[in-house]
Coordinates of C-alpha atoms in Angstrom, one line a residue:
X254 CA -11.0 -7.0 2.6
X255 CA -10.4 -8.3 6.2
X256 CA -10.9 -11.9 5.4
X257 CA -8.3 -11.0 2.8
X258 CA -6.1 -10.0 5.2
X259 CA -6.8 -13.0 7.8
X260 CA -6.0 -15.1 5.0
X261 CA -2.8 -13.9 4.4
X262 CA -1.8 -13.5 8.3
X263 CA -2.8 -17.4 8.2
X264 CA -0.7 -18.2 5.1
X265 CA 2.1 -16.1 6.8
X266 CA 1.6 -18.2 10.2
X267 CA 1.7 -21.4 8.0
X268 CA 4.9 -21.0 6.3
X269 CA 6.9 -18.5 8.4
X270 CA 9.6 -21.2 9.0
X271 CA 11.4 -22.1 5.5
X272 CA 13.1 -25.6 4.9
X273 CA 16.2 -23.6 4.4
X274 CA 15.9 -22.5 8.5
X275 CA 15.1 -19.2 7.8
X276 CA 13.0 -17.6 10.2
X277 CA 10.4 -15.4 9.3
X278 CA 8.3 -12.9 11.8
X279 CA 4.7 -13.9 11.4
X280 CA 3.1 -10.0 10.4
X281 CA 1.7 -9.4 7.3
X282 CA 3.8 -6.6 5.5
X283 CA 2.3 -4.5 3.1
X284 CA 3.6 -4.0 0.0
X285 CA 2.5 -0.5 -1.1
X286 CA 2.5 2.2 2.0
X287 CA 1.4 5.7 0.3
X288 CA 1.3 9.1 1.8
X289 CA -0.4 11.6 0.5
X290 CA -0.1 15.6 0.2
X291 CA -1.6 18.7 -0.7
X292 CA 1.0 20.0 -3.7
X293 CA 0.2 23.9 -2.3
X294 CA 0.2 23.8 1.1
X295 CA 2.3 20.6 1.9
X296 CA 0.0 19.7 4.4
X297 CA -0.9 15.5 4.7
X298 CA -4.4 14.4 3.3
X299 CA -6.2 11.5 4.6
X300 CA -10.1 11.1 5.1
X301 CA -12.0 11.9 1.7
X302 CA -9.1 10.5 -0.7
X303 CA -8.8 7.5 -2.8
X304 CA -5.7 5.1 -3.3
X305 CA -6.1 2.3 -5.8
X306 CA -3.4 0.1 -7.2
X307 CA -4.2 -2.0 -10.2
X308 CA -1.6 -4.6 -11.6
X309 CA -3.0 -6.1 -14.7
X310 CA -6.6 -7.7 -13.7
X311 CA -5.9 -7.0 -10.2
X312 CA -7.3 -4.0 -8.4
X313 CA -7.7 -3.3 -4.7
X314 CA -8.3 0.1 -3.0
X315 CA -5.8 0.8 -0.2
X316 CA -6.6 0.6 3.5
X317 CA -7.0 4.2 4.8
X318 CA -4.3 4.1 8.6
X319 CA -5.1 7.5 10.1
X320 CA -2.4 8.6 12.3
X321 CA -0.1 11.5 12.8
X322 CA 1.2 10.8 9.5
X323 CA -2.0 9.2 7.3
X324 CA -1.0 5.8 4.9
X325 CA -2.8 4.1 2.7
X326 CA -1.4 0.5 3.0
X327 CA -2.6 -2.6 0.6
X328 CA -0.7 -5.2 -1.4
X329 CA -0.8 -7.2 1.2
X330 CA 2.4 -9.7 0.9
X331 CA 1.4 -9.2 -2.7
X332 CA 4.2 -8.5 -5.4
X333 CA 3.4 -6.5 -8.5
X334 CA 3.8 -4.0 -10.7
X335 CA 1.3 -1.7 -9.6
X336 CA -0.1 1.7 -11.2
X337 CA -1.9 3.9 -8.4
X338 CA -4.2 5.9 -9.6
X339 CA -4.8 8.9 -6.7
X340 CA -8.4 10.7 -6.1
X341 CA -10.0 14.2 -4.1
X342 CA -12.8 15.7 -4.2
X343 CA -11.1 19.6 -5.8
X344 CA -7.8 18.1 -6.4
X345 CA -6.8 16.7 -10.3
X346 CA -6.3 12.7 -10.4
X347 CA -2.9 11.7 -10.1
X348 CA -1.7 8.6 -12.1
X349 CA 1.9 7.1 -11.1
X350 CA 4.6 5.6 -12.9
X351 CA 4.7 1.9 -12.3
X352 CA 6.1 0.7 -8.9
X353 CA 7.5 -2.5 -8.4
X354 CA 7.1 -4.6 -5.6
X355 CA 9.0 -7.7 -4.8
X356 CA 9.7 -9.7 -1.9
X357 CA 12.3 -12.0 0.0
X358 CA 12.6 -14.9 1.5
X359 CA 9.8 -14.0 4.1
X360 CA 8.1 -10.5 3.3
X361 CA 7.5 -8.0 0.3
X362 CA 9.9 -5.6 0.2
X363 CA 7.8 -2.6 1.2
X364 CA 7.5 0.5 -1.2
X365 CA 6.7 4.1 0.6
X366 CA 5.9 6.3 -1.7
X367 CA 4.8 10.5 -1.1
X368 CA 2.1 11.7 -3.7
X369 CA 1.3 15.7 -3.9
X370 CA -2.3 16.0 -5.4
X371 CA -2.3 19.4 -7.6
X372 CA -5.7 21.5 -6.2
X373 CA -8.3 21.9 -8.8

């Protein structure tokens, strides 16, 4: 997963200046920034959950960012239409609706979305 990421920081670094004299920043955005919630109490889980996102054949388990507010960021200047599938020990799988990714010039457009996972 990190030499994933190197790779694309690399590929960013490469091509951040476009012939049409654009200028791009050189970070990596990701393209899928997920927070999830307990449905009940509201409160943010983190540690012990799951976040995949699968578009077609490709399938990659988001990056756990603990923080005051935990994310799971992946689709790493990746564009897609990507299903997440959401996981917890006592809580019911959650299955999303398609989300669609897409990027400009320089970046992905980056998608936050909020998930509330329904306790067992």
């Amino acid at each position: 997963m990190k030499k994933i990421f190197l790779i694309i920081v690399a590929l960013c670094i490469l091509g951040c200046k476009k012939d049409d004299g654009v200028n791009c920043t050189m970070e990596a955005r990701a393209g899928l920034n997920i927070t999830v919630k307990d449905a009940v109490t509201n409160n943010y889980l983190g540690i012990g959950v799951t976040v995949i996102a699968t578009d077609g054949n490709y399938s990659e388990t988001l990056q756990y960012m603990e923080g005051i507010i935990p994310t799971f960021a992946g689709a790493w200047e990746r564009e897609g239409n990507y299903i997440l599938t959401v996981s917890a020990e006592e809580y019911v799988t959650y299955v999303s609706e398609t989300i669609t990714v897409t990027s400009d010039e320089c970046h992905v457009i980056p998608q936050q979305v909020e998930i509330a996972l329904q306790p067992e």
